[in-house]
Coordinates of N, CA, C and O in Angstrom, one line a residue:
M1 N 6.0 -20.9 3.3 CA 5.7 -20.3 1.8 C 4.1 -20.0 1.9 O 3.9 -19.0 1.3
I2 N 3.4 -20.5 2.5 CA 2.0 -19.7 2.7 C 1.7 -18.8 3.2 O 1.3 -17.8 2.8
R3 N 2.9 -18.7 4.5 CA 2.8 -17.5 5.0 C 3.1 -16.2 4.2 O 2.4 -15.1 4.4
L4 N 4.3 -16.6 3.4 CA 4.5 -15.2 2.7 C 3.3 -15.3 1.4 O 3.2 -13.9 1.1
L5 N 2.5 -16.2 0.9 CA 1.9 -15.4 -0.2 C 0.5 -15.0 0.8 O 0.0 -14.2 0.1
V6 N 0.4 -15.4 1.9 CA -1.0 -14.6 2.6 C -0.4 -13.2 2.8 O -1.2 -12.1 2.5
R7 N 1.0 -13.0 3.3 CA 1.5 -11.7 3.4 C 1.2 -10.8 2.0 O 0.9 -9.4 2.4
T8 N 1.8 -11.4 1.0 CA 1.9 -10.5 -0.2 C 0.2 -10.1 -0.5 O -0.1 -9.1 -1.1
L9 N -0.9 -11.7 -0.3 CA -2.0 -11.1 -1.0 C -2.8 -9.9 -0.2 O -3.4 -8.9 -0.3
V10 N -2.5 -9.9 1.3 CA -2.8 -8.8 2.2 C -2.3 -7.4 1.7 O -3.0 -6.6 1.8
A11 N -1.0 -7.4 1.5 CA -0.5 -6.3 1.3 C -0.9 -5.7 -0.2 O -1.5 -4.8 -0.6
V12 N -1.2 -6.4 -1.2 CA -1.7 -6.4 -2.3 C -3.3 -5.8 -2.2 O -3.6 -4.5 -2.5
A13 N -3.8 -6.3 -1.5 CA -5.3 -6.0 -1.2 C -5.2 -4.4 -0.4 O -6.3 -3.6 -0.5
A14 N -4.5 -4.4 0.6 CA -4.4 -3.3 1.6 C -3.8 -2.0 0.3 O -4.6 -1.2 0.7
N15 N -3.0 -2.3 -0.5 CA -2.9 -1.2 -1.2 C -3.7 -0.8 -2.2 O -3.8 0.5 -2.5
A16 N -4.5 -1.8 -2.9 CA -5.9 -1.4 -3.7 C -6.7 -0.6 -2.9 O -7.6 0.0 -3.2
I17 N -7.0 -1.0 -1.5 CA -7.9 -0.5 -0.8 C -7.3 1.2 -0.6 O -8.1 2.0 -0.6
G18 N -6.2 1.3 -0.3 CA -5.4 2.3 -0.2 C -5.8 3.4 -1.5 O -6.2 4.7 -1.4
L19 N -5.5 3.1 -2.5 CA -5.9 3.5 -3.7 C -6.8 4.1 -3.9 O -7.4 5.0 -4.8
I20 N -7.7 2.9 -3.6 CA -9.3 3.4 -3.9 C -9.9 4.2 -2.9 O -10.5 5.3 -3.4
V21 N -9.7 4.4 -2.0 CA -9.8 5.5 -1.0 C -9.3 6.8 -1.3 O -10.0 7.7 -1.5
A22 N -8.2 6.7 -1.7 CA -7.4 8.2 -2.1 C -8.5 8.8 -3.3 O -8.4 9.9 -3.6
A23 N -8.7 7.7 -4.6 CA -9.4 8.2 -5.6 C -11.0 8.7 -5.3 O -11.6 9.6 -5.9
I24 N -11.6 7.9 -4.0 CA -12.8 8.6 -3.6 C -12.6 10.1 -2.8 O -13.6 10.7 -3.2
V25 N -11.8 10.0 -2.1 CA -11.5 11.3 -1.2 C -11.2 12.3 -1.9 O -11.5 13.5 -1.9
L26 N -9.8 12.0 -3.0 CA -9.5 13.4 -3.8 C -9.7 13.4 -4.9 O -9.8 12.4 -5.9
D27 N -10.6 14.7 -5.5 CA -10.9 14.8 -7.1 C -9.6 14.7 -8.0 O -9.8 14.5 -8.8
G28 N -8.4 14.8 -7.5 CA -7.1 15.0 -8.3 C -6.5 13.2 -8.7 O -5.6 13.2 -9.4
V29 N -7.3 12.6 -7.9 CA -6.6 11.0 -7.9 C -7.7 10.5 -9.1 O -8.9 10.4 -8.7
H30 N -7.3 10.1 -10.0 CA -7.9 9.4 -11.1 C -7.5 7.6 -11.2 O -6.3 7.5 -11.7
L31 N -8.4 6.8 -11.1 CA -8.1 5.3 -11.6 C -8.8 5.0 -12.8 O -9.9 4.9 -13.0
N32 N -8.0 4.2 -13.4 CA -8.6 3.5 -14.6 C -8.7 1.9 -14.5 O -7.9 1.2 -13.9
F33 N -9.9 1.6 -13.9 CA -10.2 0.3 -13.6 C -10.1 -0.8 -14.6 O -9.6 -2.0 -14.2
A34 N -9.6 -0.3 -15.9 CA -9.3 -1.4 -17.0 C -7.6 -1.6 -16.5 O -7.2 -3.0 -17.0
S35 N -7.0 -0.9 -15.9 CA -5.5 -1.1 -15.9 C -5.2 -1.0 -14.2 O -4.3 -1.0 -13.7
F36 N -5.9 -1.2 -13.6 CA -5.9 -0.9 -12.0 C -5.3 -2.0 -11.3 O -4.3 -1.7 -10.4
V37 N -5.4 -3.4 -11.9 CA -4.7 -4.6 -11.5 C -3.5 -4.2 -11.4 O -2.3 -4.4 -10.5
V38 N -2.9 -3.8 -12.6 CA -1.8 -3.5 -13.2 C -0.9 -2.5 -12.2 O 0.3 -2.3 -11.8
A39 N -1.8 -1.3 -12.1 CA -1.1 -0.1 -11.1 C -1.1 -0.7 -9.9 O 0.1 -0.1 -9.0
V40 N -1.6 -1.4 -9.0 CA -1.5 -1.9 -7.8 C -0.5 -3.2 -8.0 O 0.3 -2.9 -6.9
V41 N -0.3 -3.9 -8.8 CA 0.9 -4.3 -8.6 C 2.3 -3.6 -9.1 O 3.5 -4.2 -8.0
I42 N 2.3 -3.0 -9.5 CA 3.4 -1.9 -9.8 C 3.7 -1.2 -8.5 O 4.7 -1.2 -7.7
F43 N 2.6 -0.8 -7.9 CA 2.7 0.2 -6.7 C 3.4 -0.9 -5.4 O 4.2 -0.7 -4.6
T44 N 2.7 -2.0 -5.5 CA 2.9 -2.9 -4.4 C 4.6 -3.7 -4.6 O 5.2 -3.6 -3.2
I45 N 5.2 -3.6 -5.5 CA 6.4 -4.1 -5.9 C 7.2 -3.1 -5.7 O 8.3 -3.3 -4.8
V46 N 7.0 -2.0 -6.0 CA 7.6 -0.9 -5.6 C 7.8 -0.4 -4.1 O 9.1 -0.2 -3.9
F47 N 7.1 -0.3 -3.8 CA 7.0 -0.3 -2.4 C 7.6 -1.3 -1.3 O 8.4 -0.9 -0.4
A48 N 7.3 -2.4 -1.7 CA 8.1 -3.4 -1.1 C 9.7 -3.7 -1.4 O 10.1 -4.1 -0.2
V49 N 10.3 -3.1 -2.3 CA 11.4 -3.0 -2.7 C 12.0 -1.8 -1.9 O 13.0 -1.9 -1.3
L50 N 11.6 -0.4 -2.1 CA 11.6 0.6 -1.5 C 11.8 0.8 0.1 O 12.9 1.7 0.4
Q51 N 10.9 0.6 0.5 CA 10.6 0.9 2.2 C 12.0 0.4 2.8 O 12.3 0.8 3.4
P52 N 12.3 -1.3 2.8 CA 13.3 -1.6 3.4 C 14.7 -0.7 3.0 O 15.6 -0.5 4.0
F53 N 14.8 -0.3 1.6 CA 16.0 0.3 1.2 C 15.8 1.6 1.8 O 17.2 1.9 2.5
L54 N 14.9 2.3 2.1 CA 15.0 3.6 2.8 C 15.0 3.5 4.3 O 15.9 4.2 4.9
A55 N 14.7 2.3 4.9 CA 14.5 2.3 6.4 C 16.4 2.1 6.5 O 16.6 2.8 7.6
V56 N 16.7 1.3 5.8 CA 18.1 1.3 6.0 C 19.2 2.5 5.7 O 19.9 3.0 6.4
Q57 N 18.6 3.2 4.8 CA 19.4 4.6 4.3 C 19.0 5.5 5.6 O 19.9 6.3 6.0
L58 N 17.8 5.6 6.1 CA 17.6 6.9 7.0 C 17.6 6.6 8.5 O 17.6 7.1 9.2
R59 N 18.0 5.1 8.5 CA 18.4 4.6 9.9 C 19.7 5.5 10.5 O 19.8 5.9 11.6
R60 N 20.6 5.8 9.6 CA 21.8 7.0 9.9 C 21.2 8.2 10.4 O 22.1 8.8 11.2
L61 N 20.1 8.6 10.0 CA 19.7 9.8 10.5 C 18.9 9.9 11.6 O 18.6 10.9 12.2
G62 N 18.7 8.7 12.6 CA 18.1 8.6 13.8 C 16.8 8.1 13.7 O 16.2 7.8 12.4
N63 N 16.2 7.8 14.8 CA 14.8 6.9 15.1 C 13.7 7.6 14.3 O 12.5 6.9 13.6
G64 N 13.4 9.2 14.6 CA 12.8 10.0 14.1 C 12.8 9.9 12.6 O 11.6 10.0 11.7
A65 N 13.7 9.8 11.8 CA 13.5 9.7 10.4 C 13.2 8.2 9.9 O 12.6 8.1 8.7
I66 N 13.1 7.2 10.6 CA 12.8 6.1 10.3 C 11.1 5.8 9.7 O 10.7 5.2 9.3
G67 N 10.5 6.6 10.9 CA 9.1 6.5 11.1 C 8.8 7.2 9.7 O 7.5 6.7 9.4
A68 N 9.5 7.8 8.9 CA 9.0 8.4 8.0 C 9.0 7.6 6.6 O 8.7 8.1 5.3
T69 N 9.9 6.7 6.9 CA 10.2 5.8 5.6 C 8.7 5.0 4.7 O 8.9 5.4 3.9
A70 N 8.1 4.5 5.4 CA 6.6 4.2 5.0 C 6.2 5.4 4.0 O 5.5 5.2 2.9
L71 N 6.1 6.6 4.5 CA 5.5 7.4 3.8 C 6.0 8.0 2.6 O 5.5 8.4 1.4
I72 N 7.4 8.0 2.8 CA 8.1 8.3 1.6 C 8.0 7.3 0.7 O 7.9 7.5 -0.7
A73 N 8.2 6.3 1.1 CA 8.0 5.0 0.0 C 6.7 4.9 -0.5 O 6.7 4.7 -1.9
T74 N 5.8 5.3 0.1 CA 4.5 5.6 -0.7 C 4.3 6.4 -1.8 O 3.6 6.5 -2.5
L75 N 4.7 8.1 -1.3 CA 4.9 9.0 -2.4 C 5.6 8.4 -3.4 O 5.4 8.7 -4.6
V76 N 6.9 8.1 -3.3 CA 7.7 7.2 -4.5 C 6.7 6.2 -5.3 O 7.0 6.4 -6.4
S77 N 6.6 5.5 -4.5 CA 5.8 4.5 -5.3 C 4.5 4.8 -5.9 O 4.3 4.4 -7.3
L78 N 3.6 6.0 -5.5 CA 2.8 6.6 -6.1 C 3.4 7.3 -7.7 O 2.7 7.2 -8.5
L79 N 4.6 7.9 -7.4 CA 5.0 8.8 -8.5 C 5.4 7.7 -9.4 O 5.2 7.8 -10.9
L80 N 6.1 6.5 -9.0 CA 6.5 5.5 -10.1 C 5.3 4.8 -11.1 O 5.4 4.3 -12.0
T81 N 4.2 4.4 -10.2 CA 3.1 3.8 -10.6 C 2.3 5.0 -11.6 O 1.9 4.3 -12.5
D82 N 2.0 6.0 -11.4 CA 1.7 7.1 -12.4 C 2.6 6.9 -13.7 O 2.0 7.1 -14.6
L83 N 3.6 7.0 -13.7 CA 4.6 7.1 -14.8 C 4.8 5.6 -15.6 O 4.7 5.8 -16.7
L84 N 4.5 4.6 -14.7 CA 4.7 3.2 -15.5 C 3.6 2.7 -15.9 O 3.2 1.7 -16.7
S85 N 2.2 3.0 -15.4 CA 1.0 2.6 -15.9 C 0.0 3.5 -16.0 O -0.1 4.7 -15.8
D86 N -1.2 2.8 -16.9 CA -2.1 3.9 -17.1 C -3.5 3.5 -16.1 O -4.2 4.6 -16.1
G87 N -3.4 3.4 -15.1 CA -4.6 2.7 -14.3 C -4.4 4.0 -13.0 O -5.3 3.9 -12.3
L88 N -3.5 4.8 -13.2 CA -3.5 6.0 -11.8 C -2.9 6.9 -12.4 O -1.8 7.1 -13.3
E89 N -3.5 8.2 -11.9 CA -3.2 9.4 -12.6 C -3.5 10.6 -11.3 O -4.6 10.3 -11.0
I90 N -2.4 11.4 -10.7 CA -2.5 12.2 -10.1 C -2.0 13.4 -10.4 O -1.3 14.2 -11.0
D91 N -3.0 14.6 -10.0 CA -2.7 16.1 -10.3 C -2.8 16.9 -9.4 O -3.6 16.9 -8.4
G92 N -1.6 17.9 -9.3 CA -1.5 18.6 -8.4 C -0.5 18.3 -7.3 O -0.8 17.0 -6.9
V93 N 0.2 19.1 -6.8 CA 1.3 18.9 -5.9 C 0.4 18.8 -4.4 O 0.9 17.3 -3.9
G94 N -0.6 19.6 -4.3 CA -1.5 19.1 -2.9 C -1.7 17.7 -2.7 O -2.0 17.1 -2.2
T95 N -2.3 17.3 -3.9 CA -3.0 16.1 -4.2 C -2.0 15.1 -4.1 O -2.3 14.0 -3.6
W96 N -0.7 15.1 -4.5 CA 0.3 14.1 -4.2 C 0.6 13.8 -2.8 O 0.2 12.6 -2.4
I97 N 0.8 14.9 -2.3 CA 0.9 14.9 -0.7 C -0.1 14.2 -0.1 O 0.0 13.3 0.8
A98 N -1.4 14.8 -0.2 CA -2.7 14.4 0.3 C -2.8 12.8 -0.1 O -3.3 11.9 0.8
A99 N -2.7 12.5 -1.4 CA -2.7 11.1 -1.9 C -1.8 10.1 -0.8 O -2.2 9.1 -0.6
A100 N -0.7 10.6 -0.8 CA 0.4 9.9 -0.1 C 0.0 9.2 1.4 O 0.3 8.3 2.0
V101 N -0.5 10.4 2.1 CA -1.1 10.3 3.3 C -2.2 9.2 3.3 O -2.0 8.5 4.2
I102 N -2.9 9.5 2.6 CA -4.0 8.6 2.7 C -3.9 7.5 2.0 O -4.4 6.5 2.8
V103 N -3.4 6.9 0.9 CA -3.0 5.7 0.6 C -2.0 4.7 1.6 O -2.5 4.0 2.0
W104 N -1.4 6.0 2.5 CA -0.3 4.9 3.3 C -1.0 4.6 4.6 O -1.1 3.7 4.8
L105 N -1.9 5.5 5.0 CA -3.1 5.4 6.5 C -4.0 4.3 6.0 O -4.3 3.4 6.7
A106 N -4.5 4.4 4.7 CA -5.5 3.5 4.5 C -4.9 2.1 4.2 O -5.7 1.0 4.8
A107 N -3.9 2.0 3.4 CA -3.2 0.8 3.4 C -3.1 0.1 4.8 O -2.8 -1.1 4.7
L108 N -2.3 1.0 5.9 CA -1.7 0.4 7.0 C -3.0 0.0 7.9 O -3.1 -1.2 8.4
V109 N -4.3 0.9 7.7 CA -5.4 0.3 8.7 C -5.6 -1.4 7.8 O -6.2 -2.3 8.6
A110 N -5.7 -1.0 6.7 CA -6.3 -2.3 5.6 C -5.4 -3.6 6.0 O -5.8 -4.9 6.3
A111 N -4.2 -3.1 6.5 CA -3.1 -4.3 6.5 C -2.9 -4.7 7.7 O -3.0 -6.5 7.9
F112 N -3.5 -4.1 8.6 CA -4.3 -4.6 10.1 C -5.5 -5.4 10.2 O -5.5 -6.2 10.8
V113 N -6.3 -5.1 9.7 CA -7.6 -5.4 9.5 C -8.3 -6.5 8.8 O -8.7 -7.4 9.3
L114 N -7.3 -6.6 7.4 CA -7.8 -7.8 6.8 C -7.7 -9.0 7.4 O -8.1 -10.4 7.2
P115 N -5.9 -9.3 7.8 CA -6.1 -10.4 8.6 C -6.9 -11.0 9.7 O -7.2 -12.4 9.7
F116 N -7.3 -10.1 10.5 CA -8.5 -10.4 11.6 C -9.3 -10.9 10.9 O -10.2 -11.9 11.5
L117 N -9.9 -10.3 9.7 CA -11.3 -10.8 9.1 C -11.0 -12.0 8.6 O -12.0 -13.3 8.9
G118 N -9.9 -12.5 8.0 CA -9.6 -14.0 7.6 C -9.3 -14.9 8.9 O -9.9 -16.2 8.8
L119 N -8.8 -14.4 9.9 CA -8.7 -15.4 11.1 C -10.4 -15.5 12.1 O -10.0 -16.6 12.1
K120 N -10.8 -14.5 11.7 CA -12.2 -14.6 12.5 C -12.9 -15.9 11.7 O -13.6 -16.5 12.2
K121 N -13.0 -15.8 10.4 CA -13.6 -16.8 9.4 C -12.9 -18.1 9.7 O -13.8 -19.1 9.7
Y122 N -11.7 -18.3 9.9 CA -11.0 -19.4 10.0 C -11.6 -20.0 11.4 O -11.9 -21.2 11.5
L123 N -11.4 -19.4 12.1 CA -12.1 -19.7 13.9 C -13.5 -20.0 13.9 O -13.6 -20.9 14.5
D124 N -14.4 -19.5 13.1 CA -15.7 -19.7 13.0 C -16.0 -20.8 12.1 O -16.6 -21.9 13.0
E125 N -14.9 -21.1 11.3 CA -15.4 -22.7 10.4 C -14.8 -24.0 11.3 O -15.3 -24.5 11.5
R126 N -13.7 -23.3 12.1 CA -13.1 -24.5 13.1 C -14.1 -24.9 14.3 O -14.4 -25.9 14.4
R127 N -14.6 -23.9 14.6 CA -15.9 -24.1 15.6 C -16.8 -25.0 15.2 O -17.5 -25.7 16.2
A128 N -17.2 -24.8 14.1 CA -18.2 -25.3 13.7 C -18.3 -27.0 12.9 O -17.8 -27.7 13.3

């Protein structure tokens, strides 16, 4: 149970970081910080449901297609988050594509780095 909670918190934090990085890097990505938490929750839920579904569906096309599932899930999650919340707005086709890549990459890096930061803190506290 605790493991699931930690993974969920890491996913939410990683997605928040990804959205913030995209908003900083791209002029066409706008975040409304009053609704930002709702946008992150919507994005995370849509991604968590959609990514495994796409993996099963695209598995039929071969291994190359499976690698694209996270990127496609990110793009669709951005689209639905934009439609369902006031916390995210993306302008322009090129910005949509760039935002999907940036959010995917930044969230991926954050999802790997965040647990190590927590583990380092835990190990430091245990040694003391």
